[in-house]
Coordinates of C-alpha atoms in Angstrom, one line a residue:
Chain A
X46 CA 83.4 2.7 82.5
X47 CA 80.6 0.4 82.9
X48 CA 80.6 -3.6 82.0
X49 CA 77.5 -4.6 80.0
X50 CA 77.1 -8.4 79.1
X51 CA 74.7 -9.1 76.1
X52 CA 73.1 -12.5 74.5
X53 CA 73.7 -12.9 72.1
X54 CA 74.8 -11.8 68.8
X55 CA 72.2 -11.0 66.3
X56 CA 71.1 -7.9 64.2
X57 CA 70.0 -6.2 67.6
X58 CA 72.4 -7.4 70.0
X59 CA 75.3 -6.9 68.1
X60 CA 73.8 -3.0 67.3
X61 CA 73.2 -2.3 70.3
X62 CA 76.7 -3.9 71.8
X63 CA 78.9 -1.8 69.1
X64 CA 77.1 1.7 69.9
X65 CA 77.8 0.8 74.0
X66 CA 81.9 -0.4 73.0
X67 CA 81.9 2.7 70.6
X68 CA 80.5 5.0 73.8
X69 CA 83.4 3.2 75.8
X70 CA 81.9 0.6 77.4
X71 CA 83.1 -3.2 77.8
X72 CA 80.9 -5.2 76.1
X73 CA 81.1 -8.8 76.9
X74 CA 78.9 -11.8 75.3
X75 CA 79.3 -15.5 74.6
X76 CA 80.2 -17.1 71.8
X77 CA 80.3 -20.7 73.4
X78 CA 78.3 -22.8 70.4
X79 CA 77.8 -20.3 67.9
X80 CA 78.5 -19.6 64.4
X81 CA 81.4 -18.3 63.1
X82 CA 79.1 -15.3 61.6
X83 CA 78.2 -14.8 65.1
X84 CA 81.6 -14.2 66.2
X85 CA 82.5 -12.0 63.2
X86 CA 79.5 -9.8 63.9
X87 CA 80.3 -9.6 68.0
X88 CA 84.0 -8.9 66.6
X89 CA 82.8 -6.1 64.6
X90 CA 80.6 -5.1 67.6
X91 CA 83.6 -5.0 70.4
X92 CA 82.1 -7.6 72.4
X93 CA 84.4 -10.2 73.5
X94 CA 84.0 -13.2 74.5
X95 CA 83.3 -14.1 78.1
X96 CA 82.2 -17.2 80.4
X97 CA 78.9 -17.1 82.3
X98 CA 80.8 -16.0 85.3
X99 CA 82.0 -13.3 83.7
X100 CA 79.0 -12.4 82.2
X101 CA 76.9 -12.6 85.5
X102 CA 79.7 -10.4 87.1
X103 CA 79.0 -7.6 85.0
X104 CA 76.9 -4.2 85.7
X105 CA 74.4 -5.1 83.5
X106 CA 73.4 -8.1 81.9
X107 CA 71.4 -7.7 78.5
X108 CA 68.9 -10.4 76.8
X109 CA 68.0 -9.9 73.7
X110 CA 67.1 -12.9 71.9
X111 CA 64.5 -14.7 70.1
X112 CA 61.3 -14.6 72.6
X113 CA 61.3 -18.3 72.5
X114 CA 64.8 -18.1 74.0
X115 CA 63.9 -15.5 76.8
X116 CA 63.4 -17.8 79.7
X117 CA 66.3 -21.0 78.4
X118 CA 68.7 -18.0 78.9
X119 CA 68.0 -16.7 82.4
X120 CA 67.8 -20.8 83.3
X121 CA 71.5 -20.8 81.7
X122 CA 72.8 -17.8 83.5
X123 CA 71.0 -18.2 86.7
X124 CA 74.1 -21.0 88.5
X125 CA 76.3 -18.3 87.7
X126 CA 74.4 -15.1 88.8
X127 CA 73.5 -17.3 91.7
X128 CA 77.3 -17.8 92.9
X129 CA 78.5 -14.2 91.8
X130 CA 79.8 -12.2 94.8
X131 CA 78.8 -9.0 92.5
X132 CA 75.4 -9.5 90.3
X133 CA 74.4 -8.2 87.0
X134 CA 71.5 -6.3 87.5
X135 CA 69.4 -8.7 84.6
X136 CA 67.4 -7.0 81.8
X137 CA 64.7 -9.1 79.4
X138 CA 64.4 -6.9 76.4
X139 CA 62.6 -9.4 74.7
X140 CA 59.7 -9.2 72.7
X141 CA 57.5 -11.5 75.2
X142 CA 54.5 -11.1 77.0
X143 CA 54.1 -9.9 80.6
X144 CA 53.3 -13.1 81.8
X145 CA 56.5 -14.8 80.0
X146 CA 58.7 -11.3 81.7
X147 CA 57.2 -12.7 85.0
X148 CA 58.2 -16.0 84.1
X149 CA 62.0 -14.9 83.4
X150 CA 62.0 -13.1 86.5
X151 CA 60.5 -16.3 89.2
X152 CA 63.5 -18.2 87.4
X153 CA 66.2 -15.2 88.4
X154 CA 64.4 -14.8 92.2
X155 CA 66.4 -17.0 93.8
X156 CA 70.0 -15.7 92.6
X157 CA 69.5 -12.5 94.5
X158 CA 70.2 -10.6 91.1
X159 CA 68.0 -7.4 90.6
X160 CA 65.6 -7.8 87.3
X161 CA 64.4 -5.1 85.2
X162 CA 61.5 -5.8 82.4
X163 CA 62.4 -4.1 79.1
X164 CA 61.5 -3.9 75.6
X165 CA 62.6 -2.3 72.2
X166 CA 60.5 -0.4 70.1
X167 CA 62.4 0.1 66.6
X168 CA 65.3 -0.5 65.0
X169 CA 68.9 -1.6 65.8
X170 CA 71.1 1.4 66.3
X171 CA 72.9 2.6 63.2
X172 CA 76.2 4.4 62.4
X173 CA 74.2 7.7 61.3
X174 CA 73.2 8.0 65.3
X175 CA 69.8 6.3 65.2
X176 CA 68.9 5.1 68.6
X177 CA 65.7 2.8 69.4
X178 CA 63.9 3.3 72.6
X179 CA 64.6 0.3 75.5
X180 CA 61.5 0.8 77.8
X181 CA 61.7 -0.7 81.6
X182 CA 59.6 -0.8 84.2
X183 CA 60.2 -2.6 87.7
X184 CA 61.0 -1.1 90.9
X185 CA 64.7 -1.2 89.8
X186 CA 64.7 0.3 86.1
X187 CA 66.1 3.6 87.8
X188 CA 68.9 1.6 88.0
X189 CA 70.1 1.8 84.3
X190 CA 71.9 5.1 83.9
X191 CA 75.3 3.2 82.6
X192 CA 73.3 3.0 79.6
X193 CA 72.2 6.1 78.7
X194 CA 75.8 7.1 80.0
X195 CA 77.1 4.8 77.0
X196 CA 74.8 6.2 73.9
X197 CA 71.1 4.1 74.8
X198 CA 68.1 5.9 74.7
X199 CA 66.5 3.8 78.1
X200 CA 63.4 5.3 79.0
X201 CA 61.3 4.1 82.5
X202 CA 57.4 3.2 82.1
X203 CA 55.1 3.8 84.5
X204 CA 53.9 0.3 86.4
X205 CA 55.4 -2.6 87.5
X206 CA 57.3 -5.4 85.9
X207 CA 55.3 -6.3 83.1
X208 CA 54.8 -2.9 81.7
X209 CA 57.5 -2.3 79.4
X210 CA 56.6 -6.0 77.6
X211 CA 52.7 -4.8 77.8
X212 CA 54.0 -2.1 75.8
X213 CA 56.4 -3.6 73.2
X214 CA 53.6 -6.4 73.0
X215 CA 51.2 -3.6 72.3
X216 CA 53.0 -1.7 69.8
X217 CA 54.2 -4.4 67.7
X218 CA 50.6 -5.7 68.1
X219 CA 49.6 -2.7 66.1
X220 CA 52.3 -2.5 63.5
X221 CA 53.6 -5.6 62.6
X222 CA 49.7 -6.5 62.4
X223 CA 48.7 -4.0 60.3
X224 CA 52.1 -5.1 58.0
X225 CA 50.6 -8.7 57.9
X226 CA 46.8 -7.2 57.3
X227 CA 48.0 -4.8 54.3
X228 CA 50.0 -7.2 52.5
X229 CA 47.3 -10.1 53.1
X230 CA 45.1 -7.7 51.4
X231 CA 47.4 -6.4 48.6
X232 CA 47.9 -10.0 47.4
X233 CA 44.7 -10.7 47.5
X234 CA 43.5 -8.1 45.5
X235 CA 46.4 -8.9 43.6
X236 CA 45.5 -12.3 43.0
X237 CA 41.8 -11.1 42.3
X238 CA 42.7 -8.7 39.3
X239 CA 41.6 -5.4 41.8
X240 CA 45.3 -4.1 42.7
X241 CA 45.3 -1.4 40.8
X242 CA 42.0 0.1 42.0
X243 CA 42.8 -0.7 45.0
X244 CA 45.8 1.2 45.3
X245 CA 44.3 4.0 43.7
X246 CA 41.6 4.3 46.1
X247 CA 43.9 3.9 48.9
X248 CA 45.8 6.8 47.2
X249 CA 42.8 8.8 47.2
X250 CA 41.5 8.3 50.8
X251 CA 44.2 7.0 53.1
X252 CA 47.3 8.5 51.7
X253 CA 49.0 8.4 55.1
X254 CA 48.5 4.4 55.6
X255 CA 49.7 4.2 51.8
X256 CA 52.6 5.8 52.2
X257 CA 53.1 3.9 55.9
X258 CA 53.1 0.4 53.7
X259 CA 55.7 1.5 51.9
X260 CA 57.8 2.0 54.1
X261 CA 56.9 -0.8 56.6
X262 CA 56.1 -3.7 54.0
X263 CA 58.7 -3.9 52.1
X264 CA 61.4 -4.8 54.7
X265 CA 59.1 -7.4 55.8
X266 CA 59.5 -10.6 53.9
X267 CA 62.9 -11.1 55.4
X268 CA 62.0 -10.4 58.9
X269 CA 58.8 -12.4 58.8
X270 CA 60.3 -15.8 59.8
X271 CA 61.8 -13.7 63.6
X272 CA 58.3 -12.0 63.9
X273 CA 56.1 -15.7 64.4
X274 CA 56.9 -15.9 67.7
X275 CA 56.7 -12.3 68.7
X276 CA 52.8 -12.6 67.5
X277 CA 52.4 -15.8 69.5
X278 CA 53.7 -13.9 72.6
X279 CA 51.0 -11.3 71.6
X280 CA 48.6 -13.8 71.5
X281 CA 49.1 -14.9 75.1
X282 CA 49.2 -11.2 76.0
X283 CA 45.4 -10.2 74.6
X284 CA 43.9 -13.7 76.3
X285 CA 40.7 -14.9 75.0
X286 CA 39.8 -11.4 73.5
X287 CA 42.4 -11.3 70.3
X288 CA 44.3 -14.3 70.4
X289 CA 42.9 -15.9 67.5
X290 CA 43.6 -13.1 66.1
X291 CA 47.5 -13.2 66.6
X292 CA 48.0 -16.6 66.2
X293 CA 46.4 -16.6 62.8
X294 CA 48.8 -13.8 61.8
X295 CA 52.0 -16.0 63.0
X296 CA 50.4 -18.4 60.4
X297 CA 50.7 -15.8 57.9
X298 CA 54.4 -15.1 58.9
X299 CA 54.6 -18.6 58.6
X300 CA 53.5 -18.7 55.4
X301 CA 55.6 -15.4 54.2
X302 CA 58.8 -16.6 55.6
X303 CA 58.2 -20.2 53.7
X304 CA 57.2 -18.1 50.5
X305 CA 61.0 -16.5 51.1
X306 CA 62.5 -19.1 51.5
X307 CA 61.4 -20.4 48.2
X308 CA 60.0 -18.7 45.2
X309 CA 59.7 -15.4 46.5
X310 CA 56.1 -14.9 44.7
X311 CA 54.8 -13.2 47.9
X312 CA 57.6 -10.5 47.9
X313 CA 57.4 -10.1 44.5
X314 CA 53.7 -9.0 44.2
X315 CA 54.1 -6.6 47.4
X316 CA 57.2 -4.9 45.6
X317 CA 54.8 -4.8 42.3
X318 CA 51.9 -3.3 44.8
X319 CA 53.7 -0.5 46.3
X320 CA 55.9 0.7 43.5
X321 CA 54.9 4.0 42.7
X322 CA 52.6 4.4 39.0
X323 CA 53.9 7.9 38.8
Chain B
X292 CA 14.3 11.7 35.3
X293 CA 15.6 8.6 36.4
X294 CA 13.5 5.8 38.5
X295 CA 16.3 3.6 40.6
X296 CA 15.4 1.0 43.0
X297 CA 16.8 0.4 46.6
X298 CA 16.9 -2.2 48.8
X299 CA 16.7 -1.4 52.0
X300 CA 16.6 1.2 54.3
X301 CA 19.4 1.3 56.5
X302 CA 21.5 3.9 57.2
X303 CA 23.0 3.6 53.9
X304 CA 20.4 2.8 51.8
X305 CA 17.6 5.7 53.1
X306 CA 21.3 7.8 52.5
X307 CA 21.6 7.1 49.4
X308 CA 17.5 7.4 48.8
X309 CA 17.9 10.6 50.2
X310 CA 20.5 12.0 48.0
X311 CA 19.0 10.6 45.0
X312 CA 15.6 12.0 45.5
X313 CA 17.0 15.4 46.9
X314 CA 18.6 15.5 43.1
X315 CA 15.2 14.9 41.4
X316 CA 15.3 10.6 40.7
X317 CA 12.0 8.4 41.8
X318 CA 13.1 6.2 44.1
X319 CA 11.8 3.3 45.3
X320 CA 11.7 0.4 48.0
X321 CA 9.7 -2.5 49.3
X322 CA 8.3 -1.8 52.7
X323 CA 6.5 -5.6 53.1
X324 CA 7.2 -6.4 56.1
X325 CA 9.5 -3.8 57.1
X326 CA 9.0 -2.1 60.7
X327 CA 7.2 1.6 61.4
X328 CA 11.2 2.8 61.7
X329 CA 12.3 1.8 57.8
X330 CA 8.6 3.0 56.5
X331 CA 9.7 6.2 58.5
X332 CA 13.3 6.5 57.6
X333 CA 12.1 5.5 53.8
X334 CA 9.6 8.3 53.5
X335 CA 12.3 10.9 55.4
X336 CA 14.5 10.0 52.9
X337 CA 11.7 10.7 49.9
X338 CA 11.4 6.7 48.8
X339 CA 8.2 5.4 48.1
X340 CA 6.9 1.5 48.2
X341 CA 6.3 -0.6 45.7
X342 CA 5.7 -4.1 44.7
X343 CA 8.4 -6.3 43.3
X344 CA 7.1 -5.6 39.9
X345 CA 7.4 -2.0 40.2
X346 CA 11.1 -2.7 41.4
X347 CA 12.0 -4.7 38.8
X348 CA 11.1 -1.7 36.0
X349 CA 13.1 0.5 38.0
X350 CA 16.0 2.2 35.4
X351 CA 18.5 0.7 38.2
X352 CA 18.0 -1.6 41.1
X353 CA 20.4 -1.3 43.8
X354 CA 21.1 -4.0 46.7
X355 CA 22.5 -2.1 49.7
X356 CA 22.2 -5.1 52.8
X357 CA 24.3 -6.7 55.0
X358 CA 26.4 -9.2 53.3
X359 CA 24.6 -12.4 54.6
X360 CA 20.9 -10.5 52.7
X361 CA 22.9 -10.3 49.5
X362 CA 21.9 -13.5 47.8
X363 CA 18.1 -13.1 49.3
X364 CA 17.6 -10.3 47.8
X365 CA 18.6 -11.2 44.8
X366 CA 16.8 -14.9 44.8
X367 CA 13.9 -12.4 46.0
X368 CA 13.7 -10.3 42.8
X369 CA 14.7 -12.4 40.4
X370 CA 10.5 -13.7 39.3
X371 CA 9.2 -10.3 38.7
X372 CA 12.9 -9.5 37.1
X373 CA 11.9 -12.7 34.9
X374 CA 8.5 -11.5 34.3
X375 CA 9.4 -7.2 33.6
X376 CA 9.2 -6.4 29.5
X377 CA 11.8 -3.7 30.9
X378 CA 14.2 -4.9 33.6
X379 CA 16.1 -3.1 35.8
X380 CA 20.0 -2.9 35.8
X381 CA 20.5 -5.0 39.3
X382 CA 23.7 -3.2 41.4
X383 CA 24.7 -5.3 43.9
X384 CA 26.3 -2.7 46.2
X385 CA 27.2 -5.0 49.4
X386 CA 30.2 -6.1 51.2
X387 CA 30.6 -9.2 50.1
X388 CA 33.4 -11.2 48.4
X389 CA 33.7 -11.6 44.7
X390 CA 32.8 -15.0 45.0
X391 CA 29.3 -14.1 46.6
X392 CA 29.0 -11.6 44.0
X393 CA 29.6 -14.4 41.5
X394 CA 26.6 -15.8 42.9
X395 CA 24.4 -13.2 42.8
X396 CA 25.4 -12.9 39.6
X397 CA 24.2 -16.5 38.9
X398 CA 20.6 -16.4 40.8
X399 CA 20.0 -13.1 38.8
X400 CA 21.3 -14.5 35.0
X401 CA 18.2 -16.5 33.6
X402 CA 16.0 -13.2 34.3
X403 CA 18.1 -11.6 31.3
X404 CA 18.8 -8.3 34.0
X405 CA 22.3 -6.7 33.5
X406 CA 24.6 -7.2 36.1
X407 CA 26.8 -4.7 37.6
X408 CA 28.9 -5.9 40.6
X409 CA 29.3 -2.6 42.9
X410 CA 31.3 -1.5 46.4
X411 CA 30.8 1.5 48.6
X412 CA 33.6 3.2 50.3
X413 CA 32.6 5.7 52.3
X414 CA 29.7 6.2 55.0
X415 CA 25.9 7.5 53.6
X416 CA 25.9 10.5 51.7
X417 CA 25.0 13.7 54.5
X418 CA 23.3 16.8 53.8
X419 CA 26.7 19.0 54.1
X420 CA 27.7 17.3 51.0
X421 CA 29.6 14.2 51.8
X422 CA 29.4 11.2 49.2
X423 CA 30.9 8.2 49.5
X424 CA 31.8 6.4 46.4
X425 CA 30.4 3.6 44.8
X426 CA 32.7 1.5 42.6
X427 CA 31.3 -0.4 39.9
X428 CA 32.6 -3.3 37.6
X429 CA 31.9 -5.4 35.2
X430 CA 30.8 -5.2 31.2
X431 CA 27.8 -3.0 32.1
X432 CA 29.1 -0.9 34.7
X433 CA 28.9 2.3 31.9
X434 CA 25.1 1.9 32.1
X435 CA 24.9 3.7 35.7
X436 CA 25.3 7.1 34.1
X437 CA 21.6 8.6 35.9
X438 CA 23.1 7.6 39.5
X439 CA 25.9 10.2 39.1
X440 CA 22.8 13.0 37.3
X441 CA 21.5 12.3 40.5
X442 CA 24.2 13.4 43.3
X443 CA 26.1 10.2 43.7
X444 CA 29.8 9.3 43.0
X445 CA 30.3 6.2 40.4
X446 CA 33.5 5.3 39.6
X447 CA 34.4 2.3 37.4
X448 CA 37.0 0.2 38.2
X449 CA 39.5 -1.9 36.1
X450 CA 38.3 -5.6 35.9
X451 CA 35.3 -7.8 35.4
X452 CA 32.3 -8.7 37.5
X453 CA 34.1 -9.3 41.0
X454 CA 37.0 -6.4 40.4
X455 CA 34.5 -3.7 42.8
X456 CA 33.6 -6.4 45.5
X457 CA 37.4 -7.1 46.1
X458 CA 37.9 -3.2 46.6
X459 CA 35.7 -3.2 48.8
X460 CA 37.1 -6.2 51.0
X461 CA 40.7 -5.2 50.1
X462 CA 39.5 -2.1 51.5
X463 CA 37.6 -2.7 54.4
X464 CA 40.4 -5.4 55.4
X465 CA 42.5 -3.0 56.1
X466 CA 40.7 -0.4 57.8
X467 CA 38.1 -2.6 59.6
X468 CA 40.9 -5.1 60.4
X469 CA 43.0 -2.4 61.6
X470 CA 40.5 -1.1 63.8
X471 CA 40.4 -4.4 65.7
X472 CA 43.9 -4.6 65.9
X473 CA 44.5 -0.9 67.6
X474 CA 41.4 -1.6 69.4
X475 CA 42.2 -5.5 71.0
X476 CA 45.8 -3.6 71.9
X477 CA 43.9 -0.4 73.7
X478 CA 42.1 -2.9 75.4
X479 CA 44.7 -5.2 76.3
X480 CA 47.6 -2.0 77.4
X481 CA 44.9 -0.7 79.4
X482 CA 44.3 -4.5 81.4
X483 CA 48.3 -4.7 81.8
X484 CA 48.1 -1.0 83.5
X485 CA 50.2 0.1 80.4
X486 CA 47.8 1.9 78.8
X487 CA 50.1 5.8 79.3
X488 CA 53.2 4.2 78.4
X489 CA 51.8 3.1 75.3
X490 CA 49.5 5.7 74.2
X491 CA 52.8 8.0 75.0
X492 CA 54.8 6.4 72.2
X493 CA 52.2 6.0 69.9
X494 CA 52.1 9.6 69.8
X495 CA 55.7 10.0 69.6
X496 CA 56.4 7.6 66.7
X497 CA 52.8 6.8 65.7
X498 CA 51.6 10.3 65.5
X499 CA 49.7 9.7 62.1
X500 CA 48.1 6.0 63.4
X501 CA 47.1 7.8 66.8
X502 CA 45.6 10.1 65.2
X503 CA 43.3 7.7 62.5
X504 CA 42.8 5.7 65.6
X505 CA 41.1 8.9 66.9
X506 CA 38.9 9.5 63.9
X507 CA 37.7 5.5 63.2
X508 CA 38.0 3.6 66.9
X509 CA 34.8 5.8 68.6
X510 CA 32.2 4.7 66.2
X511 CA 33.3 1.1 65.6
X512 CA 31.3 0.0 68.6
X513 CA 28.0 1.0 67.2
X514 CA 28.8 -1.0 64.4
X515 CA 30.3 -3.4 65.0
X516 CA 27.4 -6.1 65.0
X517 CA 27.0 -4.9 61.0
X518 CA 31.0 -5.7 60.5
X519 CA 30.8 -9.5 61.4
X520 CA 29.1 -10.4 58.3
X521 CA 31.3 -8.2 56.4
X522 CA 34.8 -10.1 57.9
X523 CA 33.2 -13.2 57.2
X524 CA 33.2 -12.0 53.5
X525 CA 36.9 -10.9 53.8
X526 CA 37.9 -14.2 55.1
X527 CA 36.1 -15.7 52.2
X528 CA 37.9 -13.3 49.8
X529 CA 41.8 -14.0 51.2
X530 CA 41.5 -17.8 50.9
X531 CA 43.6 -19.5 52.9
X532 CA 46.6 -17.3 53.3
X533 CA 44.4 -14.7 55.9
X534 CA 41.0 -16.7 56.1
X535 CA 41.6 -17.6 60.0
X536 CA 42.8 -13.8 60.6
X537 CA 39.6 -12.8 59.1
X538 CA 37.8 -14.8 60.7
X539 CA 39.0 -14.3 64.2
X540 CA 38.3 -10.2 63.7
X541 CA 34.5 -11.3 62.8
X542 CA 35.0 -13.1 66.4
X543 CA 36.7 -9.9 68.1
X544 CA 33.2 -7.9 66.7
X545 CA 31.0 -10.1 68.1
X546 CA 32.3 -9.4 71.3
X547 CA 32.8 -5.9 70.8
X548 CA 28.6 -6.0 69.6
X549 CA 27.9 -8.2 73.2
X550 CA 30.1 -5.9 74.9
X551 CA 28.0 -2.8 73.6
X552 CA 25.3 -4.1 74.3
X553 CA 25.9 -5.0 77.7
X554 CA 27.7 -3.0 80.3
X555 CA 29.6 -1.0 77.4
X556 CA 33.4 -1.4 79.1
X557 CA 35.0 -1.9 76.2
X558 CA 33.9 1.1 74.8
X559 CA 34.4 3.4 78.1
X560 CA 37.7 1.8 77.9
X561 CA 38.8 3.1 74.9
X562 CA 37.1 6.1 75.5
X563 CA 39.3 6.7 77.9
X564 CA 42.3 5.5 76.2
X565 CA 42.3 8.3 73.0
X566 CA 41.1 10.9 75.3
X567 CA 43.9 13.5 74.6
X568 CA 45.7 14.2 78.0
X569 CA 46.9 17.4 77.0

């Protein structure tokens, strides 16, 4: 029965810690500093609460965080990891470029622990026995069997450490651009008296991304706020070519989660977009 | 038997001659100062020159340009429009935002021509049958009744002068702007060496956008000098909630448009990447 550590507690985390406890793993995390929410949801997860030794003395050692937060928590675990007898092999799953992944692992170097570069594409795993993918790539990704042994789906990328983040950066690139492009556009033709020909042209001639908008958009307004700095790690992953691209979308998240956090007009005119006229 | 006006003769315009001549309509263009090419692709396409005058007694003068040409043309016809005992309706077909449509709208007013602000969606009409179709708006959009007699596909669409253009961006946002985005990540998967990985699960839980990425990627880099002008519309059309996003695509064609016609890497790069390895 394998030990898996995870930081830290939120929609993902927690998901992915209750289907490893439910497979019959020991899920340990820390709650040192966080909410009580936080410690309800690990609680409903099966992760208890453990110290930094304890977490850096596991099998495995999961981080799946904010992207901002990728490198403060292999800074905070790295005394530990560095005076464990046994070390936690260290996984970034975070949604962060490969240059931040490199980053993460020339902090961990020196504590002799074994670093795999990850990254989830969809979803937290559900109840009803969805399962996203967790990509690695690194010379020790073989490494992860405990895992799959414990309900993951972990799946090894070709290249080195980097790869699996190219990837995630990559994909969400693609769809959680094309969420902020469609919506910019619905409300502005919204705003500009056009929506319902546009959605009826969009009906006629691209019925597939119509029908992908409504199931993507929607979801979004409350997510928006998390996805700002996932687009400005996609920034630094496309260099000069696109990054003015992705930083100008963060500003739209920006804009989106500020719009949720108030009057909710934003939401309100995508929900009015989408709904079906039949 | 209807006598419509086009200018010019680009790909869409000599098109759209085409069809219209094909299905009986005079049609006619200015060739003043045009090169041996457009006097060639105008008299393939059946269209024969005429002075400004002769334009402007046209049944229906239709504006088919880049964006930036869209108030020229207009400022361009507007004396003999003046001067005509019978004016031609004036269709601005372009890309442009409604605001610029506004505009034209403005220069052409004191001539006493009806206005009818249009959009294409679609590429040129082909000889196999393939129309794209125009959308029209405005108080006189019901006038255009001879285009359809003569092959083409006029729709009207809900709202006043304005509703058509901001189709047409709405439209073009999220197709156009959707090409850069899959395009910038092809590009930028490929650099990171991750290009298998991520074409791989694209296909896996993409299927439908690997496949539209197939279809509309190949011929962006043709065109994508013509689709600067027509993101710096778009930018113009979202205001300040998507301008910079919008603007920053306009920035990723120009370099696609250097890149093409250069050493054409980015082109044999994604080439390479939606070649089907099975």
């Amino acid at each position: 029965m394998a030990v898996i550590a995870i930081i830290a507690q939120g929609a993902m985390g927690a998901g992915i810690g209750r289907r490893l406890s439910g497979k019959g793993a020991t899920v340990l995390t820390s709650l040192a500093g966080r909410s009580a929410a936080s410690a309800q949801r690990a609680a409903a997860a099966g992760m208890r609460d453990a110290t930094a030794a304890g977490l850096a003395g596991a099998d495995i050692f999961l981080s799946i965080l904010p992207p901002a937060e990728a490198k403060a928590c292999a800074a905070w675990l790295a005394p530990a990891l560095e005076a464990a007898p046994r070390k936690a092999i260290y996984v970034d799953c975070n949604a962060v470029s490969p240059a931040t992944a490199a980053e993460v692992a020339a902090i961990l170097a020196p504590t002799g622990a074994a670093f795999v570069d990850g990254g989830i594409i969809g979803g937290p795993p559900r109840e009803d026995g969805y399962t996203p993918v967790l990509y690695v790539a690194g010379p020790e990704a073989e490494r992860l069997g405990p895992l799959r042994d414990h309900g993951l789906d972990v799946r090894v990328t070709p290249g080195p450490v980097g790869a699996a983040s190219a990837l995630k950066m990559s994909y969400a690139g693609i769809t959680k651009g094309l969420v902020a492009l469609s919506s910019a556009m619905m409300l502005a033709a919204t705003r500009a008296g056009a929506a319902e020909g546009f959605r009826a042209e969009l009906a006629r001639s691209q019925p597939e991304l119509l029908a992908w908008f409504g199931r993507m958009v929607p979801p979004m307004p409350d997510k928006a706020y998390r996805w700002v700095g996932e687009m400005e790690e996609i920034a630094d992953f496309t260099g000069a070519e696109a990054a003015e691209i992705y930083q100008a979308i963060a500003g739209f998240y920006e804009g989106m989660a500020a719009d949720q956090a108030g009057t909710r007009e934003k939401a309100a005119a995508l929900t009015a977009f989408l709904k079906d006229p039949a």
